[in-house]
Amino acid sequence: MTLNLTDLKQPGFERLVLAEDADAGLRALICIHSTALGPAAGGCRMWNYASDAEAITDATRLARGMTYKNAMADLGLGGGKSVIIGDARRDKTPELMRAFGRAVQALGGQYYTAEDVGISTEDMAYTAEETVYAVGLAGGDHGSGDPSPWTAEGVFRCLKVGAAHIWGTEDVTGKRVLVQGLGHVGLSLAEKLHAAGAKLIVTDINAAALADAAERLGAEVIAPGEVFQQEMDIFAPCALGAVLNAETVPALSAKLVCGAANNQLATPEIADLLKARGIVYLPDYVVNAGGIISVASEIHKRGENYRRGRLDGIATRVAEMLARAKAEGRTTVEIADAMVDRMLDQAKAA
Ligand code: NAD
């Protein structure tokens, strides 16, 4: 079997590689946005893209996002992402995952891969048979396993920093918090909020998850379509992207938005709309970095103390970001992006 790696030109990115192995049925893109702060790290997604152009758009957008997420979490890692083109249910085989591993190995450590949409821990174990640059593994000395509990812990800590900024105290007792999506992250976050005394409102498309939250956490259950009609103090999106848009933001009663979902803003201008309405938005890529922190601990062969220290670091940077956004009259997204751009400029200058 022959593995072909073809470099494709993409301005603003360090490297975009097309990896093909006809025998294994592999066609993948590995995108390295920046290694200014360290080797690139970011998950591998398998998706049935309608065209190569769509796959390139997704890989580059996600790789750039990882540069910002990894920088803000102070992981000594750059940003990258890979996409395998195909239907994960139909086309994924152990040999395909191994062939992908050979492609990652051929980059010589410029890029670390892990699970993302369509790729499981078991799939990554096949990839790891061919490369030392596959992480997010369940086993081994430093295997980090499921990152979701760390993501939930990071969101919870940042939410408390946001609460202190608005109400002068991290105490969320009695605050009405709406958690949208009770999956791996959302349920864990809801449990933490319940333990901290918050009043929970929950929604999901999974009736069993809702019944469980109502019984165990005393949560008020609402239908997925009723989110923006609720009175709430804090909104925690933990399901889908683009939930904050021109239709929903004008109706949102929350004073604080802090949740795990990726790409919460439908378009960048929504950050201005939130600011104009006096709603404090904590950028998703900053607060949901617990998962990549967990993965980074595996890359750096570190343990729980490293993870906790990095989560503390995010909370500190969120406090700094909020103070600057207030002082400079800018959105939290502008400030967070500027903080990362400065780190990248300093690293490049050094
Ligand atoms: P998950 O698939 O376990 O949970 C998502 C939940 O959302 C499910 O319970 C699903 O039923 C529910 N849902 C789907 N559509 C819904 C709707 N219309 N209304 C309400 N609920 C709906 O995913 P997860 O791992 O918990 O991740 C949640 C979000 O956080 C995703 O956007 C993910 O990309 C992001 N994220 C997760 C991690 C992590 O460590 N798992 C890290 C960073 C970001």
Short mmCIF file of C-alpha atoms and ligand atoms in Angstrom, two decimals:
data_model
loop_
_atom_site.label_atom_id
_atom_site.label_comp_id
_atom_site.label_asym_id
_atom_site.label_seq_id
_atom_site.Cartn_x
_atom_site.Cartn_y
_atom_site.Cartn_z
CA MET A 1 0.00 0.00 0.00
CA THR A 2 1.32 3.47 -0.88
CA LEU A 3 0.68 6.55 1.16
CA ASN A 4 0.74 9.80 -0.79
CA LEU A 5 1.20 13.07 1.07
CA THR A 6 0.63 16.12 -1.09
CA ASP A 7 1.22 19.62 0.24
CA LEU A 8 -1.48 22.06 -0.81
CA LYS A 9 -0.96 25.81 -0.71
CA GLN A 10 -3.18 27.69 1.76
CA PRO A 11 -2.28 31.29 2.63
CA GLY A 12 -2.12 32.04 6.37
CA PHE A 13 -1.53 28.37 7.26
CA GLU A 14 1.77 26.62 7.79
CA ARG A 15 0.82 23.41 6.05
CA LEU A 16 -2.15 21.68 4.46
CA VAL A 17 -1.53 18.08 3.53
CA LEU A 18 -3.71 15.74 1.49
CA ALA A 19 -3.11 12.18 2.70
CA GLU A 20 -4.22 9.36 0.43
CA ASP A 21 -3.97 5.60 0.71
CA ALA A 22 -6.03 3.93 -2.01
CA ASP A 23 -5.75 0.40 -0.55
CA ALA A 24 -7.04 1.54 2.84
CA GLY A 25 -9.66 3.87 1.30
CA LEU A 26 -8.07 6.87 3.04
CA ARG A 27 -8.54 10.42 1.82
CA ALA A 28 -7.78 12.92 4.57
CA LEU A 29 -6.62 16.48 5.06
CA ILE A 30 -4.23 17.41 7.83
CA CYS A 31 -4.10 21.14 8.43
CA ILE A 32 -1.43 22.85 10.52
CA HIS A 33 -2.35 26.45 11.20
CA SER A 34 0.46 27.45 13.55
CA THR A 35 3.35 25.86 15.40
CA ALA A 36 4.53 29.20 16.84
CA LEU A 37 3.74 28.05 20.39
CA GLY A 38 4.58 24.35 19.95
CA PRO A 39 3.59 21.33 17.85
CA ALA A 40 0.08 21.60 16.46
CA ALA A 41 -2.65 19.65 18.26
CA GLY A 42 -6.29 19.12 17.40
CA GLY A 43 -8.75 16.33 16.79
CA CYS A 44 -9.54 14.24 13.75
CA ARG A 45 -13.05 14.51 12.37
CA MET A 46 -14.64 12.03 9.94
CA TRP A 47 -17.39 13.55 7.83
CA ASN A 48 -19.08 12.88 4.53
CA TYR A 49 -18.14 16.20 2.91
CA ALA A 50 -20.00 17.05 -0.29
CA SER A 51 -16.75 18.23 -1.91
CA ASP A 52 -13.02 18.57 -1.27
CA ALA A 53 -13.52 22.34 -1.07
CA GLU A 54 -15.96 21.86 1.81
CA ALA A 55 -13.44 19.59 3.59
CA ILE A 56 -10.68 22.19 3.13
CA THR A 57 -12.92 24.93 4.52
CA ASP A 58 -13.74 22.83 7.59
CA ALA A 59 -10.17 21.66 8.23
CA THR A 60 -8.70 25.17 7.96
CA ARG A 61 -11.43 26.80 10.08
CA LEU A 62 -11.05 24.16 12.79
CA ALA A 63 -7.22 24.24 12.73
CA ARG A 64 -7.17 28.01 13.18
CA GLY A 65 -9.64 27.67 16.05
CA MET A 66 -7.30 25.20 17.76
CA THR A 67 -4.41 27.70 17.62
CA TYR A 68 -6.57 30.13 19.62
CA LYS A 69 -7.93 27.53 22.02
CA ASN A 70 -4.52 25.98 22.74
CA ALA A 71 -2.85 29.36 23.17
CA MET A 72 -5.47 30.66 25.59
CA ALA A 73 -5.12 27.48 27.66
CA ASP A 74 -1.31 27.93 27.79
CA LEU A 75 -0.55 24.41 26.57
CA GLY A 76 2.70 24.99 24.69
CA LEU A 77 0.89 23.69 21.62
CA GLY A 78 0.00 25.13 18.25
CA GLY A 79 -3.18 24.63 16.27
CA GLY A 80 -4.05 21.88 13.81
CA LYS A 81 -6.91 19.66 12.80
CA SER A 82 -7.52 16.77 10.44
CA VAL A 83 -10.55 15.59 8.54
CA ILE A 84 -11.08 12.16 7.03
CA ILE A 85 -13.41 12.41 4.05
CA GLY A 86 -16.06 9.68 4.26
CA ASP A 87 -19.06 8.31 6.08
CA ALA A 88 -17.96 7.22 9.57
CA ARG A 89 -20.69 4.57 9.75
CA ARG A 90 -19.99 3.09 6.32
CA ASP A 91 -16.35 3.73 5.44
CA LYS A 92 -14.42 3.60 8.72
CA THR A 93 -12.20 0.52 9.14
CA PRO A 94 -9.24 -0.32 11.37
CA GLU A 95 -7.00 -0.25 8.26
CA LEU A 96 -8.22 3.23 7.33
CA MET A 97 -7.44 4.47 10.85
CA ARG A 98 -3.98 2.85 10.67
CA ALA A 99 -3.32 4.48 7.29
CA PHE A 100 -4.29 7.81 8.84
CA GLY A 101 -1.81 7.06 11.63
CA ARG A 102 0.96 6.57 9.06
CA ALA A 103 0.14 9.96 7.58
CA VAL A 104 0.33 11.62 11.00
CA GLN A 105 3.62 9.84 11.74
CA ALA A 106 5.07 11.00 8.42
CA LEU A 107 4.71 14.61 9.60
CA GLY A 108 7.35 13.84 12.22
CA GLY A 109 5.62 15.35 15.25
CA GLN A 110 4.42 18.61 13.68
CA TYR A 111 0.86 17.49 14.48
CA TYR A 112 -0.78 15.52 17.32
CA THR A 113 -4.20 14.00 16.61
CA ALA A 114 -7.08 12.88 18.86
CA GLU A 115 -10.82 12.06 18.62
CA ASP A 116 -13.42 14.41 17.25
CA VAL A 117 -16.84 13.98 15.60
CA GLY A 118 -17.09 10.52 14.01
CA ILE A 119 -13.91 9.18 15.64
CA SER A 120 -13.93 7.17 18.88
CA THR A 121 -11.27 6.26 21.42
CA GLU A 122 -11.21 2.75 19.88
CA ASP A 123 -10.58 4.22 16.41
CA MET A 124 -7.71 6.31 17.80
CA ALA A 125 -6.18 3.14 19.26
CA TYR A 126 -5.80 1.77 15.69
CA THR A 127 -4.22 5.07 14.63
CA ALA A 128 -1.83 4.82 17.58
CA GLU A 129 -0.56 1.47 16.24
CA GLU A 130 1.15 3.50 13.49
CA THR A 131 2.06 6.77 15.18
CA VAL A 132 3.33 8.05 18.50
CA TYR A 133 1.47 11.31 17.78
CA ALA A 134 -2.05 9.99 18.52
CA VAL A 135 -3.52 10.95 21.90
CA GLY A 136 -6.87 10.92 23.70
CA LEU A 137 -6.28 7.23 24.38
CA ALA A 138 -7.97 5.26 27.13
CA GLY A 139 -4.93 3.16 28.10
CA GLY A 140 -1.21 3.63 28.65
CA ASP A 141 0.69 5.43 31.39
CA HIS A 142 -0.67 8.86 30.51
CA GLY A 143 -3.87 7.94 28.62
CA SER A 144 -6.28 10.79 29.31
CA GLY A 145 -9.54 8.98 28.40
CA ASP A 146 -12.83 10.87 28.24
CA PRO A 147 -12.10 14.63 28.23
CA SER A 148 -15.73 15.62 28.99
CA PRO A 149 -15.45 15.83 32.81
CA TRP A 150 -12.52 18.25 32.37
CA THR A 151 -14.46 20.30 29.88
CA ALA A 152 -17.36 20.53 32.34
CA GLU A 153 -15.03 21.52 35.18
CA GLY A 154 -13.47 24.26 33.04
CA VAL A 155 -16.87 25.65 32.03
CA PHE A 156 -18.01 25.60 35.67
CA ARG A 157 -14.94 27.50 36.88
CA CYS A 158 -15.27 30.13 34.15
CA LEU A 159 -19.00 30.49 34.82
CA LYS A 160 -18.19 31.36 38.43
CA VAL A 161 -15.65 33.97 37.28
CA GLY A 162 -18.34 35.44 35.03
CA ALA A 163 -20.81 35.47 37.94
CA ALA A 164 -18.30 37.30 40.15
CA HIS A 165 -17.80 39.89 37.40
CA ILE A 166 -21.55 40.57 37.15
CA TRP A 167 -22.90 39.99 40.67
CA GLY A 168 -19.75 40.48 42.76
CA THR A 169 -19.67 36.89 44.00
CA GLU A 170 -18.85 33.48 42.55
CA ASP A 171 -21.72 32.04 44.60
CA VAL A 172 -24.40 30.79 42.21
CA THR A 173 -26.87 29.83 44.94
CA GLY A 174 -30.37 30.57 43.72
CA LYS A 175 -29.23 31.67 40.25
CA ARG A 176 -31.45 30.36 37.46
CA VAL A 177 -29.16 28.51 35.03
CA LEU A 178 -30.44 27.02 31.79
CA VAL A 179 -28.36 24.08 30.55
CA GLN A 180 -29.08 23.28 26.91
CA GLY A 181 -27.99 19.68 26.19
CA LEU A 182 -27.47 17.06 28.88
CA GLY A 183 -24.78 15.04 27.11
CA HIS A 184 -21.30 14.20 28.33
CA VAL A 185 -20.46 17.78 29.27
CA GLY A 186 -23.91 19.26 29.99
CA LEU A 187 -24.93 16.65 32.54
CA SER A 188 -21.66 16.92 34.43
CA LEU A 189 -21.98 20.73 34.44
CA ALA A 190 -25.59 20.47 35.65
CA GLU A 191 -24.46 18.24 38.53
CA LYS A 192 -21.83 20.78 39.58
CA LEU A 193 -24.32 23.65 39.38
CA HIS A 194 -26.87 21.71 41.41
CA ALA A 195 -24.25 20.95 44.07
CA ALA A 196 -23.41 24.68 44.15
CA GLY A 197 -27.03 25.61 44.84
CA ALA A 198 -28.15 26.87 41.41
CA LYS A 199 -31.74 26.47 40.21
CA LEU A 200 -31.56 24.40 37.06
CA ILE A 201 -33.66 24.62 33.92
CA VAL A 202 -32.74 21.90 31.42
CA THR A 203 -33.57 20.89 27.90
CA ASP A 204 -32.53 18.10 25.55
CA ILE A 205 -34.02 15.98 22.79
CA ASN A 206 -33.35 12.92 24.94
CA ALA A 207 -36.34 12.34 27.26
CA ALA A 208 -34.44 9.90 29.52
CA ALA A 209 -31.71 12.48 30.22
CA LEU A 210 -34.36 15.05 31.13
CA ALA A 211 -36.21 12.68 33.46
CA ASP A 212 -32.93 11.85 35.20
CA ALA A 213 -32.05 15.53 35.70
CA ALA A 214 -35.53 16.29 37.02
CA GLU A 215 -35.37 13.47 39.53
CA ARG A 216 -31.76 13.69 40.71
CA LEU A 217 -31.09 17.44 40.35
CA GLY A 218 -34.58 18.87 40.86
CA ALA A 219 -34.29 20.49 37.44
CA GLU A 220 -37.19 22.20 35.70
CA VAL A 221 -37.61 20.59 32.29
CA ILE A 222 -38.50 22.58 29.18
CA ALA A 223 -38.89 21.66 25.49
CA PRO A 224 -35.93 22.42 23.17
CA GLY A 225 -37.92 25.13 21.41
CA GLU A 226 -38.72 27.03 24.65
CA VAL A 227 -35.18 28.11 25.61
CA PHE A 228 -35.45 31.75 24.63
CA GLN A 229 -38.81 32.27 26.35
CA GLN A 230 -37.37 31.44 29.79
CA GLU A 231 -36.43 33.81 32.59
CA MET A 232 -32.85 32.95 33.52
CA ASP A 233 -29.67 34.48 34.94
CA ILE A 234 -27.17 32.29 33.12
CA PHE A 235 -27.38 30.42 29.81
CA ALA A 236 -25.10 27.41 29.34
CA PRO A 237 -25.25 26.10 25.75
CA CYS A 238 -23.91 22.53 25.76
CA ALA A 239 -25.50 21.05 22.64
CA LEU A 240 -25.31 22.77 19.28
CA GLY A 241 -23.42 25.52 17.47
CA ALA A 242 -24.92 28.81 16.23
CA VAL A 243 -27.48 29.00 19.07
CA LEU A 244 -26.71 32.70 19.49
CA ASN A 245 -28.01 34.48 16.42
CA ALA A 246 -29.99 37.54 15.31
CA GLU A 247 -33.30 35.88 16.27
CA THR A 248 -32.34 34.39 19.65
CA VAL A 249 -30.13 37.08 21.22
CA PRO A 250 -32.85 39.79 21.30
CA ALA A 251 -35.06 37.33 23.22
CA LEU A 252 -32.38 36.07 25.64
CA SER A 253 -33.05 37.04 29.27
CA ALA A 254 -29.69 35.81 30.67
CA LYS A 255 -27.01 38.22 31.91
CA LEU A 256 -24.24 35.66 31.37
CA VAL A 257 -23.58 33.07 28.64
CA CYS A 258 -21.04 30.36 29.44
CA GLY A 259 -21.25 26.88 27.93
CA ALA A 260 -19.30 24.09 26.26
CA ALA A 261 -20.83 24.08 22.77
CA ASN A 262 -18.41 24.98 19.98
CA ASN A 263 -19.13 27.91 17.65
CA GLN A 264 -22.00 29.36 19.68
CA LEU A 265 -22.06 32.63 17.71
CA ALA A 266 -23.82 32.21 14.34
CA THR A 267 -21.68 35.07 12.96
CA PRO A 268 -18.91 37.21 14.52
CA GLU A 269 -21.20 40.29 14.75
CA ILE A 270 -23.38 38.49 17.30
CA ALA A 271 -20.69 39.34 19.88
CA ASP A 272 -21.57 43.04 19.36
CA LEU A 273 -25.27 42.31 19.68
CA LEU A 274 -24.69 40.53 23.02
CA LYS A 275 -22.56 43.43 24.25
CA ALA A 276 -25.19 45.97 23.19
CA ARG A 277 -27.78 44.05 25.20
CA GLY A 278 -25.50 44.02 28.26
CA ILE A 279 -25.10 40.24 28.15
CA VAL A 280 -21.66 39.00 29.20
CA TYR A 281 -20.50 36.34 26.75
CA LEU A 282 -17.57 34.09 27.67
CA PRO A 283 -16.08 32.91 24.35
CA ASP A 284 -16.67 29.21 23.79
CA TYR A 285 -13.10 28.41 22.74
CA VAL A 286 -11.78 29.85 26.00
CA VAL A 287 -14.17 28.20 28.45
CA ASN A 288 -14.41 24.76 26.79
CA ALA A 289 -10.65 24.12 26.68
CA GLY A 290 -10.80 21.55 29.53
CA GLY A 291 -10.97 18.75 26.97
CA ILE A 292 -7.83 19.81 25.12
CA ILE A 293 -6.12 20.42 28.47
CA SER A 294 -6.81 16.79 29.30
CA VAL A 295 -5.38 15.73 25.92
CA ALA A 296 -2.35 18.03 26.40
CA SER A 297 -1.56 16.34 29.71
CA GLU A 298 -1.17 13.14 27.69
CA ILE A 299 1.10 14.82 25.10
CA HIS A 300 3.30 16.31 27.82
CA LYS A 301 3.09 13.11 29.93
CA ARG A 302 1.73 15.00 32.91
CA GLY A 303 -0.97 14.19 35.43
CA GLU A 304 -3.93 15.64 37.26
CA ASN A 305 -2.00 18.55 38.82
CA TYR A 306 -1.09 19.79 35.35
CA ARG A 307 -4.76 19.70 34.32
CA ARG A 308 -5.94 21.51 37.42
CA GLY A 309 -3.20 24.14 37.03
CA ARG A 310 -4.18 24.81 33.42
CA LEU A 311 -7.87 25.09 34.38
CA ASP A 312 -6.87 27.65 37.03
CA GLY A 313 -4.98 29.49 34.30
CA ILE A 314 -8.07 29.71 32.07
CA ALA A 315 -10.12 31.11 34.93
CA THR A 316 -7.44 33.75 35.56
CA ARG A 317 -7.36 34.73 31.88
CA VAL A 318 -11.18 34.94 31.77
CA ALA A 319 -11.08 37.39 34.69
CA GLU A 320 -8.41 39.46 32.86
CA MET A 321 -10.42 39.33 29.62
CA LEU A 322 -13.58 40.55 31.39
CA ALA A 323 -11.77 43.39 33.12
CA ARG A 324 -10.18 44.52 29.85
CA ALA A 325 -13.41 44.22 27.86
CA LYS A 326 -15.12 46.45 30.41
CA ALA A 327 -12.28 48.99 30.60
CA GLU A 328 -11.79 49.20 26.83
CA GLY A 329 -15.46 48.97 25.85
CA ARG A 330 -14.77 46.05 23.51
CA THR A 331 -16.36 42.62 23.19
CA THR A 332 -14.93 39.68 25.10
CA VAL A 333 -14.26 37.96 21.77
CA GLU A 334 -12.15 40.90 20.54
CA ILE A 335 -10.15 40.91 23.78
CA ALA A 336 -9.63 37.14 23.85
CA ASP A 337 -8.49 37.12 20.20
CA ALA A 338 -6.16 40.07 20.88
CA MET A 339 -4.64 38.23 23.87
CA VAL A 340 -3.84 35.26 21.63
CA ASP A 341 -2.54 37.41 18.74
CA ARG A 342 -0.12 39.02 21.18
CA MET A 343 1.11 35.62 22.39
CA LEU A 344 1.65 34.51 18.77
CA ASP A 345 3.48 37.74 17.86
CA GLN A 346 5.75 37.43 20.90
CA ALA A 347 6.51 33.76 20.10
CA LYS A 348 7.30 34.59 16.47
CA ALA A 349 9.52 37.50 17.51
CA ALA A 350 11.41 35.29 19.95
P1 NAD B 1 -22.92 15.02 23.53
O1 NAD B 1 -23.24 14.54 22.15
O2 NAD B 1 -22.56 14.03 24.58
O3 NAD B 1 -24.15 15.87 24.11
C1 NAD B 1 -24.93 16.73 23.34
C2 NAD B 1 -26.34 16.70 23.94
O4 NAD B 1 -27.13 17.67 23.27
C3 NAD B 1 -27.04 15.35 23.77
O5 NAD B 1 -27.59 14.94 25.00
C4 NAD B 1 -28.12 15.67 22.74
O6 NAD B 1 -29.28 14.85 22.90
C5 NAD B 1 -28.42 17.13 23.04
N1 NAD B 1 -29.08 17.84 21.96
C6 NAD B 1 -28.98 17.65 20.63
N2 NAD B 1 -29.79 18.50 19.98
C7 NAD B 1 -30.38 19.26 20.91
C8 NAD B 1 -31.32 20.35 20.87
N3 NAD B 1 -31.81 20.81 19.72
N4 NAD B 1 -31.71 20.92 22.04
C9 NAD B 1 -31.22 20.48 23.21
N5 NAD B 1 -30.35 19.45 23.31
C10 NAD B 1 -29.93 18.85 22.17
O7 NAD B 1 -21.77 16.12 23.35
P2 NAD B 1 -20.78 16.65 24.47
O8 NAD B 1 -19.51 15.89 24.39
O9 NAD B 1 -21.50 16.79 25.76
O10 NAD B 1 -20.45 18.09 23.87
C11 NAD B 1 -21.42 19.13 23.94
C12 NAD B 1 -20.92 20.34 23.14
O11 NAD B 1 -19.67 20.78 23.69
C13 NAD B 1 -20.64 20.07 21.67
O12 NAD B 1 -20.91 21.25 20.94
C14 NAD B 1 -19.15 19.79 21.63
O13 NAD B 1 -18.60 20.08 20.37
C15 NAD B 1 -18.66 20.76 22.69
N6 NAD B 1 -17.38 20.37 23.30
C16 NAD B 1 -17.28 19.20 23.95
C17 NAD B 1 -16.07 18.84 24.55
C18 NAD B 1 -15.90 17.53 25.29
O14 NAD B 1 -14.93 17.37 26.03
N7 NAD B 1 -16.83 16.59 25.16
C19 NAD B 1 -14.97 19.72 24.49
C20 NAD B 1 -15.11 20.96 23.85
C21 NAD B 1 -16.33 21.26 23.25
#
